[in-house]
Coordinates of C-alpha atoms in Angstrom, one line a residue:
M1 CA -10.8 -3.1 3.6
T2 CA -7.4 -4.7 3.3
A3 CA -4.4 -3.1 1.6
T4 CA -1.3 -5.0 0.4
V5 CA 2.0 -3.8 -0.8
R6 CA 4.9 -5.8 -2.3
D7 CA 8.4 -4.3 -1.9
S8 CA 11.2 -6.9 -1.9
D9 CA 13.8 -4.6 -0.3
L10 CA 11.7 -3.3 2.6
V11 CA 12.8 -4.6 6.0
A12 CA 10.4 -2.8 8.3
N13 CA 6.6 -2.2 8.2
A14 CA 5.1 -0.4 5.1
V15 CA 3.2 2.7 5.6
V16 CA 0.4 3.7 3.2
T17 CA -2.2 6.5 3.1
V18 CA -5.8 5.5 2.3
S19 CA -8.0 8.3 1.2
T20 CA -11.5 8.9 -0.2
S21 CA -12.7 11.3 -2.8
G22 CA -15.1 12.5 0.0
G23 CA -12.2 13.9 2.0
D24 CA -11.4 11.2 4.6
S25 CA -7.8 9.9 5.1
E26 CA -6.2 7.3 7.2
T27 CA -2.6 6.2 7.6
L28 CA -2.1 2.4 7.8
I29 CA 1.0 0.5 9.0
L30 CA 1.2 -2.7 7.0
S31 CA 2.9 -5.7 8.7
P32 CA 5.2 -8.2 6.9
D33 CA 3.6 -11.4 5.8
P34 CA 5.6 -14.2 7.7
F35 CA 5.2 -16.6 4.8
T36 CA 5.8 -14.3 1.7
N37 CA 9.0 -12.2 1.7
G38 CA 8.4 -8.6 0.6
R39 CA 4.6 -8.7 1.1
F40 CA 3.0 -6.4 3.6
S41 CA -0.7 -6.1 4.5
G42 CA -3.1 -4.3 6.9
S43 CA -6.7 -3.3 7.2
V44 CA -9.0 -0.5 8.1
S45 CA -12.6 -0.5 9.0
L46 CA -15.1 1.2 6.6
S47 CA -18.1 3.3 7.7
T48 CA -20.6 5.5 6.0
D49 CA -20.5 8.1 8.7
S50 CA -19.3 11.6 8.1
P51 CA -15.5 11.9 7.6
G52 CA -13.3 11.9 10.7
I53 CA -9.6 12.1 9.5
E54 CA -7.1 9.8 11.2
N55 CA -9.7 8.3 13.5
G56 CA -8.9 4.7 12.5
I57 CA -12.0 4.2 10.4
L58 CA -12.3 5.1 6.7
E59 CA -15.6 6.9 6.1
V60 CA -16.7 6.4 2.5
A61 CA -20.1 7.0 0.8
E62 CA -21.5 5.2 -2.1
G63 CA -20.0 6.4 -5.4
E64 CA -16.8 7.7 -3.8
T65 CA -13.3 6.5 -4.8
I66 CA -10.8 5.0 -2.4
T67 CA -7.1 5.6 -3.2
V68 CA -4.2 3.9 -1.5
G69 CA -0.8 5.7 -1.8
Y70 CA 2.6 4.2 -1.1
S71 CA 6.0 5.8 -1.5
D72 CA 8.8 3.4 -2.1
E73 CA 11.9 4.7 -0.3
N74 CA 14.2 2.5 -2.6
D75 CA 12.9 1.5 -6.1
G76 CA 15.8 -0.9 -6.5
S77 CA 18.0 1.6 -8.3
G78 CA 18.8 3.5 -5.0
E79 CA 16.1 6.1 -5.9
S80 CA 12.7 6.8 -4.3

């Protein structure tokens, strides 16, 4: 699974949390796109095994929901 974030004022890697409704959670570090300013992407492997939190693999079963969370440290107005 690939996650992409667009954040025009971010100068480092983007960090997102990917979680499932079944209880698994992984932290992804998204790398900047060398061709598109402000675009960051990264991926995580998917599996149908039992959840193993922060093991580098997102375990998800059929019918579960995957959620990607990102916190923008500066929303353009100096606020997060």
